[in-house]
Structures are given as C-alpha cells and as structure tokens.
Coordinates of C-alpha atoms in Angstrom, one line a residue:
Chain A
X1 CA 24.8 12.0 58.3
X2 CA 28.2 11.3 59.9
X3 CA 31.5 12.1 58.2
X4 CA 32.3 8.5 57.5
X5 CA 28.9 7.8 56.0
X6 CA 29.3 10.9 53.8
X7 CA 32.8 10.1 52.6
X8 CA 31.9 6.4 51.8
X9 CA 28.8 7.6 49.9
X10 CA 30.9 10.0 47.9
X11 CA 33.3 7.2 47.0
X12 CA 30.5 5.0 45.8
X13 CA 28.8 7.9 43.9
X14 CA 31.9 9.0 42.1
X15 CA 33.3 5.5 41.7
X16 CA 36.6 6.9 42.8
X17 CA 38.9 6.7 45.9
X18 CA 41.2 9.5 44.6
X19 CA 41.9 12.4 47.0
X20 CA 43.4 15.4 45.2
X21 CA 46.0 17.0 47.4
X22 CA 46.1 20.7 47.1
X23 CA 49.8 21.6 47.7
X24 CA 50.3 24.8 45.7
X25 CA 53.9 26.0 45.1
X26 CA 54.6 29.2 43.2
X27 CA 57.5 27.9 41.1
X28 CA 55.3 25.0 39.8
X29 CA 52.1 26.8 38.9
X30 CA 51.1 26.8 35.3
X31 CA 52.5 29.7 33.4
X32 CA 49.4 32.0 33.2
X33 CA 49.1 31.9 37.0
X34 CA 52.8 32.1 37.7
X35 CA 53.0 35.2 35.5
X36 CA 50.0 36.8 37.2
X37 CA 52.1 37.2 40.4
X38 CA 53.5 40.7 41.0
X39 CA 57.0 40.9 42.4
X40 CA 56.7 37.8 44.5
X41 CA 54.4 39.7 46.9
X42 CA 52.7 37.3 49.4
X43 CA 49.2 38.6 48.8
X44 CA 49.7 38.3 45.1
X45 CA 51.0 34.7 45.4
X46 CA 48.0 33.9 47.7
X47 CA 45.6 35.2 45.1
X48 CA 47.3 32.9 42.5
X49 CA 47.0 30.0 45.0
X50 CA 43.3 30.6 45.4
X51 CA 42.7 30.7 41.7
X52 CA 44.8 27.7 41.0
X53 CA 43.1 25.6 43.7
X54 CA 39.6 26.7 42.8
X55 CA 40.2 25.8 39.2
X56 CA 41.5 22.4 40.2
X57 CA 38.4 21.9 42.3
X58 CA 36.2 22.9 39.3
X59 CA 38.1 20.4 37.1
X60 CA 37.8 17.4 39.5
X61 CA 34.3 18.0 41.0
X62 CA 32.2 15.0 40.3
X63 CA 35.3 12.9 39.5
X64 CA 36.6 12.4 43.0
X65 CA 35.1 12.3 46.5
X66 CA 37.5 14.7 48.3
X67 CA 40.3 17.1 48.3
X68 CA 43.1 17.6 50.8
X69 CA 44.5 21.1 51.1
X70 CA 48.0 21.1 52.7
X71 CA 47.9 23.9 55.4
X72 CA 51.7 24.4 55.4
X73 CA 51.8 25.8 51.9
X74 CA 49.1 28.4 52.7
X75 CA 50.7 29.3 56.1
X76 CA 54.0 29.9 54.3
X77 CA 52.4 33.0 52.8
X78 CA 51.4 34.4 56.2
X79 CA 47.9 35.7 56.9
X80 CA 47.2 36.2 53.2
X81 CA 47.7 32.5 52.7
X82 CA 45.3 31.7 55.5
X83 CA 42.6 33.8 53.8
X84 CA 43.3 31.8 50.6
X85 CA 43.0 28.5 52.5
X86 CA 39.6 29.6 53.7
X87 CA 38.5 30.6 50.3
X88 CA 39.7 27.3 48.8
X89 CA 37.9 25.2 51.4
X90 CA 34.6 27.2 50.9
X91 CA 34.9 26.7 47.1
X92 CA 35.3 22.9 47.6
X93 CA 32.3 22.8 49.9
X94 CA 30.2 24.5 47.3
X95 CA 31.4 22.1 44.6
X96 CA 30.2 19.2 46.7
X97 CA 33.7 17.9 47.6
X98 CA 34.6 16.7 51.0
X99 CA 37.5 18.6 52.4
X100 CA 40.2 17.1 54.6
X101 CA 42.6 19.8 55.8
X102 CA 46.1 18.4 56.2
X103 CA 47.3 20.3 59.2
X104 CA 48.8 17.5 61.5
X105 CA 47.6 19.6 64.4
X106 CA 47.5 18.6 68.0
X107 CA 47.7 19.9 71.6
X108 CA 46.3 19.2 75.0
X109 CA 42.9 19.8 76.6
X110 CA 41.2 23.0 75.7
X111 CA 43.9 23.9 73.2
X112 CA 43.1 20.7 71.2
X113 CA 39.4 21.8 71.4
X114 CA 40.4 25.2 69.9
X115 CA 42.1 23.4 66.9
X116 CA 39.0 21.2 66.5
X117 CA 36.8 24.3 66.7
X118 CA 38.9 26.1 64.1
X119 CA 38.9 23.4 61.4
X120 CA 36.2 20.9 61.9
X121 CA 32.6 21.3 60.6
X122 CA 31.5 22.4 57.2
X123 CA 27.7 22.7 57.6
X124 CA 25.6 25.5 59.2
X125 CA 24.8 26.2 62.0
X126 CA 28.0 24.5 63.3
X127 CA 30.2 25.6 60.4
X128 CA 33.8 26.2 61.7
X129 CA 35.9 29.2 60.6
X130 CA 37.9 27.1 58.2
X131 CA 34.9 24.9 57.3
X132 CA 36.6 21.6 56.6
X133 CA 35.0 18.2 57.1
X134 CA 38.1 16.6 58.5
X135 CA 41.6 17.3 59.8
X136 CA 44.8 15.3 60.1
X137 CA 46.1 15.1 63.7
X138 CA 49.3 13.8 65.4
X139 CA 49.1 11.3 68.2
X140 CA 52.3 12.0 70.1
X141 CA 50.6 13.8 73.0
X142 CA 48.5 10.7 73.8
X143 CA 44.8 9.7 74.1
X144 CA 43.7 12.8 76.1
X145 CA 44.9 15.0 73.2
X146 CA 42.7 13.1 70.7
X147 CA 39.5 13.0 72.7
X148 CA 38.7 16.7 72.4
X149 CA 38.8 16.3 68.6
X150 CA 36.5 13.3 68.7
X151 CA 34.0 15.2 70.8
X152 CA 33.9 18.0 68.2
X153 CA 33.5 15.4 65.5
X154 CA 30.4 14.0 67.3
X155 CA 28.8 17.5 67.5
X156 CA 29.6 18.6 63.9
X157 CA 29.5 15.4 61.9
X158 CA 33.2 15.8 61.2
X159 CA 36.2 13.4 61.1
X160 CA 39.9 13.2 62.0
X161 CA 42.7 11.2 60.4
X162 CA 45.3 10.2 63.0
X163 CA 48.9 9.8 61.8
X164 CA 49.5 6.0 62.3
X165 CA 52.2 5.0 59.8
X166 CA 53.5 7.8 57.7
X167 CA 54.9 7.5 54.2
X168 CA 58.3 9.2 54.6
X169 CA 61.5 7.1 54.6
X170 CA 62.2 8.1 58.3
X171 CA 58.7 7.5 59.5
X172 CA 59.8 4.3 61.2
X173 CA 62.2 6.2 63.5
X174 CA 59.6 6.2 66.3
X175 CA 56.6 4.5 64.7
X176 CA 58.4 1.1 64.2
X177 CA 59.9 0.9 67.7
X178 CA 58.6 -2.3 69.2
X179 CA 57.4 -2.6 72.8
X180 CA 56.8 -6.2 74.0
X181 CA 56.2 -7.3 70.4
X182 CA 53.9 -4.4 69.6
X183 CA 55.1 -1.4 67.5
X184 CA 54.2 2.2 68.3
X185 CA 52.1 2.4 65.2
X186 CA 50.2 -0.7 66.3
X187 CA 49.5 1.0 69.7
X188 CA 48.2 4.1 67.9
X189 CA 46.1 1.9 65.7
X190 CA 44.5 0.3 68.8
X191 CA 43.8 3.7 70.2
X192 CA 42.1 4.7 67.0
X193 CA 39.9 1.6 67.1
X194 CA 39.0 2.3 70.7
X195 CA 38.0 5.9 69.9
X196 CA 35.7 4.7 67.2
X197 CA 33.8 2.2 69.4
X198 CA 30.3 3.5 70.3
X199 CA 30.5 5.9 67.3
X200 CA 29.9 3.5 64.4
X201 CA 27.6 4.2 61.4
X202 CA 25.5 1.5 59.7
X203 CA 28.5 0.4 57.7
X204 CA 30.6 0.1 60.8
X205 CA 32.7 3.2 60.2
X206 CA 33.5 5.8 62.9
X207 CA 34.8 9.4 62.8
X208 CA 38.4 8.5 63.5
X209 CA 40.3 7.7 60.3
X210 CA 44.0 6.9 60.0
X211 CA 46.9 8.0 57.8
X212 CA 48.7 4.9 56.5
X213 CA 51.4 5.4 53.8
X214 CA 51.2 3.4 50.5
X215 CA 55.0 3.1 50.8
X216 CA 54.7 0.4 53.4
X217 CA 52.4 -2.2 51.6
X218 CA 52.7 -4.9 54.3
X219 CA 51.8 -2.5 57.0
X220 CA 48.9 -1.3 54.9
X221 CA 47.4 -4.8 54.8
X222 CA 48.0 -5.3 58.5
X223 CA 46.6 -1.9 59.5
X224 CA 43.5 -2.3 57.3
X225 CA 42.7 -5.3 59.5
X226 CA 43.7 -3.6 62.8
X227 CA 41.4 -0.6 62.2
X228 CA 38.2 -2.1 60.7
X229 CA 36.2 1.0 61.7
X230 CA 38.5 3.6 60.2
X231 CA 38.6 5.2 56.8
X232 CA 42.2 5.2 55.7
X233 CA 43.9 8.2 54.1
X234 CA 46.7 6.8 52.1
X235 CA 49.5 9.1 51.0
X236 CA 52.6 8.0 49.0
X237 CA 50.9 6.7 45.9
X238 CA 52.7 7.4 42.6
X239 CA 55.4 10.1 43.1
X240 CA 56.5 8.5 46.4
X241 CA 56.5 4.9 45.1
X242 CA 53.3 3.1 46.2
X243 CA 51.6 1.1 43.4
X244 CA 47.9 0.6 42.6
X245 CA 48.1 -3.0 43.8
X246 CA 49.6 -1.8 47.1
X247 CA 46.8 0.7 47.8
X248 CA 43.9 -1.5 46.8
X249 CA 44.6 -3.4 50.1
X250 CA 43.3 -0.3 51.9
X251 CA 39.8 -0.6 50.6
X252 CA 37.0 -2.7 52.0
X253 CA 34.9 -5.3 50.1
X254 CA 32.7 -2.5 48.7
X255 CA 35.6 -0.7 47.3
X256 CA 35.2 2.1 49.9
X257 CA 36.7 2.7 53.3
X258 CA 39.8 4.4 52.0
X259 CA 41.0 7.4 50.0
X260 CA 44.3 7.5 48.2
X261 CA 46.0 10.9 47.9
X262 CA 47.8 12.3 45.0
X263 CA 49.2 15.8 44.9
X264 CA 51.9 16.6 42.4
X265 CA 50.9 14.0 39.8
X266 CA 47.5 15.6 39.5
X267 CA 47.8 19.3 40.3
X268 CA 51.1 19.7 38.3
X269 CA 50.0 17.4 35.5
X270 CA 50.8 20.2 33.0
X271 CA 54.4 19.2 33.6
X272 CA 53.8 15.6 32.4
X273 CA 54.5 15.2 28.7
X274 CA 51.8 12.5 28.2
X275 CA 49.1 15.2 28.5
X276 CA 50.4 17.4 25.7
X277 CA 49.8 20.7 27.3
X278 CA 50.2 23.8 25.1
X279 CA 53.5 25.7 25.3
X280 CA 51.7 28.6 27.0
X281 CA 50.2 26.1 29.5
X282 CA 46.8 27.8 29.0
X283 CA 44.9 24.4 29.0
X284 CA 46.5 23.2 32.2
X285 CA 43.1 22.3 33.6
X286 CA 42.6 19.7 30.9
X287 CA 45.8 18.0 32.2
X288 CA 44.5 18.0 35.7
X289 CA 41.3 16.4 34.6
X290 CA 43.1 13.8 32.5
X291 CA 45.5 12.9 35.3
X292 CA 42.5 12.5 37.7
X293 CA 40.7 10.2 35.2
X294 CA 43.9 8.2 34.7
X295 CA 44.4 7.7 38.5
X296 CA 40.8 6.7 38.9
X297 CA 41.3 4.0 36.2
X298 CA 44.5 2.8 37.8
X299 CA 42.9 2.3 41.1
X300 CA 39.9 0.4 39.8
X301 CA 41.7 -2.6 38.4
Chain B
X1 CA 73.9 35.5 67.2
X2 CA 72.1 32.2 67.4
X3 CA 68.7 31.7 68.9
X4 CA 70.1 29.8 71.9
X5 CA 72.7 32.5 72.6
X6 CA 70.0 35.2 72.3
X7 CA 67.6 33.4 74.6
X8 CA 70.2 32.7 77.3
X9 CA 71.4 36.3 77.1
X10 CA 67.8 37.5 77.6
X11 CA 67.4 35.2 80.6
X12 CA 70.6 36.7 82.2
X13 CA 69.7 40.3 81.2
X14 CA 66.1 40.1 82.8
X15 CA 67.1 37.8 85.6
X16 CA 64.0 35.8 84.7
X17 CA 63.2 32.4 83.2
X18 CA 59.5 33.2 82.9
X19 CA 57.9 32.6 79.5
X20 CA 54.5 34.4 79.3
X21 CA 52.1 32.2 77.4
X22 CA 49.7 34.2 75.3
X23 CA 46.5 32.0 75.3
X24 CA 43.7 34.5 74.8
X25 CA 40.1 33.3 75.4
X26 CA 37.2 35.6 74.9
X27 CA 35.3 34.6 78.1
X28 CA 38.3 35.3 80.3
X29 CA 39.4 38.7 78.9
X30 CA 39.3 41.6 81.3
X31 CA 35.9 43.4 81.2
X32 CA 36.9 46.5 79.1
X33 CA 38.1 44.2 76.4
X34 CA 35.3 41.7 76.7
X35 CA 32.8 44.5 76.4
X36 CA 34.5 45.9 73.3
X37 CA 33.6 42.9 71.3
X38 CA 30.5 43.3 69.0
X39 CA 28.1 40.4 68.7
X40 CA 30.7 37.8 69.0
X41 CA 32.0 38.6 65.5
X42 CA 35.3 36.9 64.8
X43 CA 37.0 40.0 63.5
X44 CA 35.9 41.9 66.6
X45 CA 37.2 39.1 68.9
X46 CA 40.5 39.1 66.9
X47 CA 40.9 42.8 67.5
X48 CA 40.3 42.3 71.2
X49 CA 42.9 39.5 71.2
X50 CA 45.4 41.8 69.5
X51 CA 44.9 44.5 72.0
X52 CA 44.9 42.1 75.0
X53 CA 48.2 40.4 73.9
X54 CA 49.9 43.7 73.0
X55 CA 49.1 45.2 76.3
X56 CA 50.4 42.1 78.1
X57 CA 53.6 42.4 76.0
X58 CA 53.9 46.1 77.1
X59 CA 53.3 45.1 80.7
X60 CA 56.0 42.3 80.8
X61 CA 58.7 43.7 78.4
X62 CA 61.9 44.0 80.4
X63 CA 60.6 41.6 83.1
X64 CA 60.9 38.4 81.1
X65 CA 62.9 37.0 78.2
X66 CA 60.2 35.6 76.1
X67 CA 56.5 35.1 75.2
X68 CA 54.8 32.1 73.8
X69 CA 51.6 32.7 71.7
X70 CA 49.5 29.6 71.4
X71 CA 48.5 29.4 67.7
X72 CA 45.4 27.4 68.3
X73 CA 43.5 30.2 70.0
X74 CA 44.2 32.5 67.1
X75 CA 43.4 29.9 64.5
X76 CA 40.1 29.3 66.3
X77 CA 39.0 32.7 64.9
X78 CA 39.8 31.9 61.3
X79 CA 41.8 34.2 59.0
X80 CA 41.1 37.2 61.2
X81 CA 42.8 35.4 64.1
X82 CA 45.9 34.7 62.0
X83 CA 46.2 38.3 61.2
X84 CA 46.0 39.0 64.9
X85 CA 48.7 36.4 65.6
X86 CA 51.0 38.2 63.2
X87 CA 50.4 41.6 64.8
X88 CA 51.0 40.2 68.3
X89 CA 54.3 38.6 67.2
X90 CA 55.5 41.8 65.5
X91 CA 54.6 43.8 68.6
X92 CA 56.6 41.4 70.8
X93 CA 59.6 41.6 68.4
X94 CA 59.5 45.4 68.7
X95 CA 59.3 45.2 72.5
X96 CA 62.5 43.2 72.5
X97 CA 60.9 39.9 73.6
X98 CA 61.8 36.6 72.1
X99 CA 58.8 34.9 70.5
X100 CA 58.2 31.1 70.6
X101 CA 55.1 30.3 68.6
X102 CA 53.4 27.3 70.1
X103 CA 52.1 25.5 67.0
X104 CA 53.2 21.9 67.5
X105 CA 53.6 21.7 63.7
X106 CA 55.2 19.0 61.7
X107 CA 55.2 17.3 58.3
X108 CA 57.6 15.6 55.9
X109 CA 60.2 16.9 53.5
X110 CA 59.4 20.1 51.7
X111 CA 56.1 20.5 53.7
X112 CA 58.1 20.7 56.9
X113 CA 60.3 23.3 55.2
X114 CA 57.1 25.3 54.4
X115 CA 56.2 25.4 58.0
X116 CA 59.7 26.4 59.0
X117 CA 59.6 29.1 56.3
X118 CA 56.3 30.3 57.6
X119 CA 57.1 30.7 61.3
X120 CA 60.9 30.8 61.8
X121 CA 63.0 33.9 61.6
X122 CA 62.4 37.4 63.1
X123 CA 65.2 39.5 61.6
X124 CA 65.5 41.1 58.2
X125 CA 66.4 40.2 55.5
X126 CA 65.3 36.6 56.4
X127 CA 62.2 37.6 58.4
X128 CA 59.5 35.0 57.9
X129 CA 55.8 35.8 57.4
X130 CA 54.9 35.2 61.1
X131 CA 58.3 36.4 62.3
X132 CA 58.8 34.2 65.4
X133 CA 62.1 33.2 66.8
X134 CA 61.2 29.7 67.5
X135 CA 58.4 27.1 67.0
X136 CA 57.3 24.0 68.9
X137 CA 57.3 20.9 66.7
X138 CA 56.1 17.3 67.1
X139 CA 58.5 14.3 66.6
X140 CA 56.0 11.6 65.5
X141 CA 57.1 11.6 61.9
X142 CA 60.7 10.9 62.7
X143 CA 64.2 12.4 62.2
X144 CA 63.7 13.4 58.5
X145 CA 60.7 15.5 59.5
X146 CA 62.8 17.5 62.0
X147 CA 65.9 18.1 59.8
X148 CA 64.2 20.6 57.5
X149 CA 63.3 22.7 60.5
X150 CA 66.9 22.6 61.8
X151 CA 68.2 23.7 58.3
X152 CA 66.0 26.8 58.4
X153 CA 67.1 27.4 62.0
X154 CA 70.7 27.5 60.7
X155 CA 69.9 30.0 58.0
X156 CA 67.7 32.3 60.1
X157 CA 69.2 32.1 63.6
X158 CA 66.0 30.5 64.8
X159 CA 65.1 27.6 67.1
X160 CA 62.7 24.8 67.6
X161 CA 61.3 23.1 70.7
X162 CA 60.7 19.4 70.1
X163 CA 57.9 17.8 72.2
X164 CA 59.8 15.3 74.3
X165 CA 57.8 14.8 77.5
X166 CA 54.5 16.7 77.6
X167 CA 52.8 18.0 80.7
X168 CA 49.3 16.4 80.2
X169 CA 48.1 13.5 82.3
X170 CA 47.9 11.2 79.2
X171 CA 51.2 12.3 77.8
X172 CA 52.8 9.0 78.8
X173 CA 50.4 7.0 76.6
X174 CA 53.0 6.8 73.9
X175 CA 55.9 8.7 75.4
X176 CA 56.5 6.4 78.3
X177 CA 56.4 3.1 76.3
X178 CA 59.7 1.4 76.8
X179 CA 61.7 -0.3 74.1
X180 CA 64.6 -2.4 75.3
X181 CA 64.8 -0.4 78.5
X182 CA 64.6 2.9 76.7
X183 CA 61.4 5.0 76.6
X184 CA 60.1 6.8 73.6
X185 CA 60.7 10.1 75.2
X186 CA 64.3 9.0 75.8
X187 CA 64.7 8.1 72.1
X188 CA 63.4 11.6 71.2
X189 CA 65.8 13.2 73.6
X190 CA 68.7 11.3 72.0
X191 CA 67.5 12.6 68.6
X192 CA 67.4 16.1 69.9
X193 CA 70.9 15.9 71.2
X194 CA 72.2 14.4 67.9
X195 CA 70.6 17.3 65.9
X196 CA 72.3 19.8 68.1
X197 CA 75.8 18.4 67.6
X198 CA 77.9 20.5 65.3
X199 CA 75.6 23.4 65.9
X200 CA 76.7 24.5 69.4
X201 CA 77.3 28.1 70.6
X202 CA 80.1 29.2 72.9
X203 CA 78.0 28.1 75.9
X204 CA 77.3 24.7 74.4
X205 CA 73.7 25.3 73.4
X206 CA 72.2 24.4 70.0
X207 CA 69.0 25.5 68.1
X208 CA 67.0 22.4 69.0
X209 CA 65.3 22.9 72.4
X210 CA 62.9 20.5 74.0
X211 CA 59.5 20.6 75.7
X212 CA 59.6 18.9 79.1
X213 CA 56.6 19.2 81.4
X214 CA 57.0 20.4 85.0
X215 CA 54.4 17.9 86.0
X216 CA 56.9 15.0 85.8
X217 CA 59.8 16.3 88.1
X218 CA 61.9 13.1 87.9
X219 CA 61.9 13.1 84.2
X220 CA 62.8 16.8 84.2
X221 CA 65.9 16.0 86.1
X222 CA 66.7 13.0 83.9
X223 CA 66.0 14.9 80.6
X224 CA 68.1 18.0 81.7
X225 CA 71.1 15.6 81.8
X226 CA 70.1 13.8 78.6
X227 CA 69.9 17.0 76.6
X228 CA 72.8 19.1 77.8
X229 CA 72.7 21.2 74.6
X230 CA 69.0 22.0 74.6
X231 CA 67.2 25.0 76.1
X232 CA 64.2 23.4 77.9
X233 CA 60.7 24.9 77.5
X234 CA 58.8 23.8 80.7
X235 CA 55.0 24.0 80.7
X236 CA 52.9 22.8 83.6
X237 CA 54.1 25.2 86.3
X238 CA 51.5 26.6 88.7
X239 CA 48.0 25.9 87.3
X240 CA 48.9 22.4 86.1
X241 CA 50.8 21.5 89.3
X242 CA 54.5 21.8 88.9
X243 CA 56.3 23.5 91.8
X244 CA 59.2 26.1 91.8
X245 CA 61.5 23.5 93.2
X246 CA 60.5 21.1 90.4
X247 CA 61.3 23.5 87.6
X248 CA 64.6 24.8 89.0
X249 CA 66.0 21.4 88.0
X250 CA 65.6 22.5 84.3
X251 CA 68.2 25.3 84.6
X252 CA 71.9 25.1 84.2
X253 CA 74.5 26.3 86.7
X254 CA 74.2 29.9 85.4
X255 CA 70.5 29.9 86.0
X256 CA 69.9 29.8 82.3
X257 CA 69.2 27.0 79.8
X258 CA 65.5 26.8 80.4
X259 CA 62.3 28.9 80.3
X260 CA 59.2 28.1 82.4
X261 CA 55.9 28.9 80.8
X262 CA 52.9 30.3 82.6
X263 CA 49.7 31.3 80.8
X264 CA 46.5 31.6 82.8
X265 CA 48.2 32.6 86.1
X266 CA 49.7 35.7 84.4
X267 CA 47.5 36.7 81.6
X268 CA 44.3 36.2 83.5
X269 CA 45.8 37.6 86.8
X270 CA 42.8 40.0 87.1
X271 CA 40.8 37.0 88.3
X272 CA 43.2 36.4 91.2
X273 CA 41.9 38.0 94.4
X274 CA 45.4 38.7 95.7
X275 CA 46.0 41.4 93.1
X276 CA 43.0 43.5 94.2
X277 CA 41.9 44.5 90.7
X278 CA 39.1 47.1 90.5
X279 CA 35.6 46.0 89.9
X280 CA 35.6 47.3 86.4
X281 CA 38.9 45.5 85.8
X282 CA 40.3 48.6 84.2
X283 CA 43.7 48.1 85.8
X284 CA 44.1 44.5 84.7
X285 CA 47.6 45.3 83.3
X286 CA 48.8 46.0 86.9
X287 CA 47.8 42.5 87.8
X288 CA 49.6 41.0 84.9
X289 CA 52.8 42.8 85.9
X290 CA 52.4 41.8 89.6
X291 CA 51.8 38.2 88.7
X292 CA 54.9 38.2 86.5
X293 CA 57.1 39.8 89.2
X294 CA 55.7 37.2 91.7
X295 CA 56.6 34.3 89.4
X296 CA 60.0 35.7 88.8
X297 CA 60.6 35.8 92.6
X298 CA 59.2 32.2 93.1
X299 CA 61.6 30.9 90.5
X300 CA 64.7 32.6 91.9
X301 CA 64.8 31.0 95.3

C-alpha cells in the first residue's frame, strides 16, 4: 500500500485529520519529566524527550492518524538527541501511527538520495535507519533535488511533503514573488503535481505531499485546487492563528487528503487551564488526550 | 575573532582556498577501511567513516583552511552516523581546521534557533553539540528563518552559508526565475548582503556567507560583486565541471573571501591513476595529500 493510501485510510479509520507535532523543549516539559533531568546533561534531557514523546504517542494512538517529530529539537541535543529521535519514531511505528519527520532536508543528486535513504521507509525489509513514513523537504534546489526523494518513495512506499507555502510571517519573502503572473509557490505547486503524475493511487493521490500554512487561508483554497494529487500538511492551526474553518478547505470531499498539525496546544496541554491538571502535573497525559479530542472535534464541524 | 576573520586568516596562513568536502561512501573507501567493515552493519560502517575522515583531516591539516562534512552521508547511517559526525568535527577542531557542516538546514522561529544551537559554535564556553564553525542553510522560508541563525552567529562567532546559486543542473528551476528583471538568486543575494550590514569585521566581511556554484561562471562574477561582505563557498569545481579560472573570480584582491570545495577528487584520490596508489591501497592518505597540493597549485595561478 502506498504512503498516500495508508495516510488517507488512517484519517478515515480514526475520523481525525490531526497531526500531533512532537516538538519537545526542556523548559516546557511537565514537572515530573523536567525534574528527572540531571544537571541539564544532554543525555539526560534526551532520555526525558524520549519518555515524553513516547507517552504522548501512547496517549494519542487510535485518536489521530499521524505524528510529526521535529528533527531540530532532537538535533539540538547532539548525538544523544538523534538516538532519542530514532526511539520515538520506532515507538510511533509500533503504536500504528504514521510518522512524518519534519527535517526540511534537501540536497542534490546522490546526497539527496542519502537523506531519503536515511529517513524514508518504515517497513521491513526496506526499513530506513530512522524509519519514518515521510519527510518534509525544501524545494530551493529545484526539480532534480526532489526526484531522488520520489524514487526512494516509490521503492519504500514512503512520502515527502514539499514546502510550498509556509506558515511564518516572512514566508512570502521569496514564495510570493511573482514571475509573469505566477508566484514562486505556484511554480513549486506545479512541480509537485508533475512529480505525482504516473504515481497515483486508486483515490488519485501520489507520494508527493505539500506543506501549506493555515495562516494563509486564501492560498490554502487555491493550492488545494492546484495540487489535487497531494496530501496537504497544514501547519499554523491554533497557536499561529489559523482557524478550523480555514483548514477545512484543505480536505477533499471525503474529509481526507490533508492533515492539520498542532504541536504546543497538544503536547504542552498541561499548561492550559481548561484541562485542570494537578499542581504536580502528574496527570499531564490526560491533558494531552483531552486537547487531542478537542482538536478532533473542532476540525469536524 | 569572528568567523569571517578566522576563515580569511586561515586562507592567508595556508595560502589555500581549498575546502575538503568530507562525503564518505562505503563503496568508495580505500580497501583497508572497506574491508574493516563487518557485515555492512551501520555501527561498523560509521566507525570506518570516522577513521576515514579523521585520517583525511590529519593528511590535509596545515594545507587547507577548512573542511566540509556532508551531514547526509552520516545521517544515512542513523544514530551511529551522527555520533561519527560529531567525532569527525571534534577531530577537525583539534587539528586547527575550520568546519563548515553541510546540512542545508532551515525552519522558522524557535525551530531555526534549535538548528543553530545544534550546529553553530566550536569554542567553549559556547561550544554547540556538533561543534562546527558554520552551517549551510536554505533560504526558501524567507528572511525571518535566517535571522535566528544570524543571532546565534553573533553570540558564538560562527557563520552560515546561504544557498544562493547552487551547482546542480536543475538549480535554476526556481533560482533563475526573474521577477521584474531580478532573479530569485539575486533577491537572496540582496538579503544576504542586508543581513551582513552592521556585522562587518575590519576587512569588511560578515557572518553570512553564500553558496555559489562554480558551474555558473558568469553568475559567480556577478554574485561576487553583489555580495561584497560574504565569504563565498564554491562547490562544483573539478568533478562537476567548474575550472580554476572560473573559481578565481570568487576571491577578493587579497586572494581570500572564498573557499572552493572539492570532495571526490581529494577524498577518493586513491582511485586516480596519476597518484600511483599501491594495489592494496594502504597508502591512500598519500594520494589525499597529493591531490590537495595539486588543487592548491591549480587555484593559485
């Protein structure tokens, strides 16, 4: 089964388009985990990240189709963090969650293949070292930097999400520049659609997804149409300002074809008063689960 | 001393603008190292990569100003590879070589800061987990994705190299698109120059360097002028087709202000007949040294 087929099936099975972003930060961990860290040592922080992310995975398994670990926060801890990232991905695989590693990688030729080899593929015998089902990639180096990723997707039933229109305030600096009436993000969207051709599953989806921020609702509508074969990964919901009405435009008529990421609002839900977490924050996992159910409900509408 | 000051001083001290690209690949390692690997196990390959890169560093220390490990080839081995990357960088630090990690990272806001924290800074007390002096970064996410890197550069006397005009055949797909008579790579070059302002050292260089491929000689001349405050990192010399005359355009009137990368031609020099390596490839380090001296001579002219 291809990556797109699997992800759309997981959306329909869970009745959810929520993607839980795993962005651990030491200072925001629940108290029991923060206090388990000795002297701010990197290996000790990494162990706390592993426990934190694995407990989140246990809390949300069955409620959502996928999780998205943010590589940067693990890399920040050095090699110990990369060991943690591998453990977290493996735990999510075992819990039946699809894993999108957010690494925004890219390079040219055989170097791009090395990144694809490293991250893409969760199933034996082609399981990759990190074991994720998909990876986010940057398009600045052009078409020939994306093709090596797509070839590995073909072999390993994996996916990529190409940055098309990002959610940050300055995202438009290059992405919105307009060439003969066509913006850069529209050019990237065309490339994404071309790469999917000849790779479509029975529902018309291919392995090349796209990142489109919820913070630009008009472009989300436009890009949903421009990339009919792409699953959209939509960041920027909630904390960054995108509303539920905004992001529903990303889904297809089956309510699939897109996943909406939330990181802080879910993983640090113990900081949200509405979930009445105990003073010692020992029941923080309940808040994670409640925040996930709440987001699922918001996105149904 | 800032990153730019240090790198220019190292260029003048060694009389070389050669940057040795550390791109290890199992199948191309010299025989003694290839044969040391047990059953293709990733930890065993990683140990061979560490030994290979550290011996290259020993062979070229004093001959060149800097080395550029390619993160992708280490990541391809999973966590064991990332341990190797850290060991290789630390060894290069100790050998007095400046280290540019080629990771082409980027993200937004605090996630960009996490990448900068992970890779930038080689000196105590601000040494980062990976300990490199500089990192390559991608500009697709816009100005606000580069600023967090520059702030960490300020604190840690580090540098970044922004992808401006890459050396691959398809690099122009986005980079050459022209908006009101200005190409995308020219827009990125302007951004690079703006980010350097107010951060210049006594020679007029700032922490924000730029990647400009040797395979586009006209653009190299143009971009040298457009980014007077940037050290240029020039890939594409030799194996990819850029000539010595082409790349000399990247240097300033002191013969500094640029480094020219070569990976395969130096690190796999044991495969080049002209260096008469023994059949058992036991003296492969001599070929590395000879290839480095040869490249230094070619670039002097």
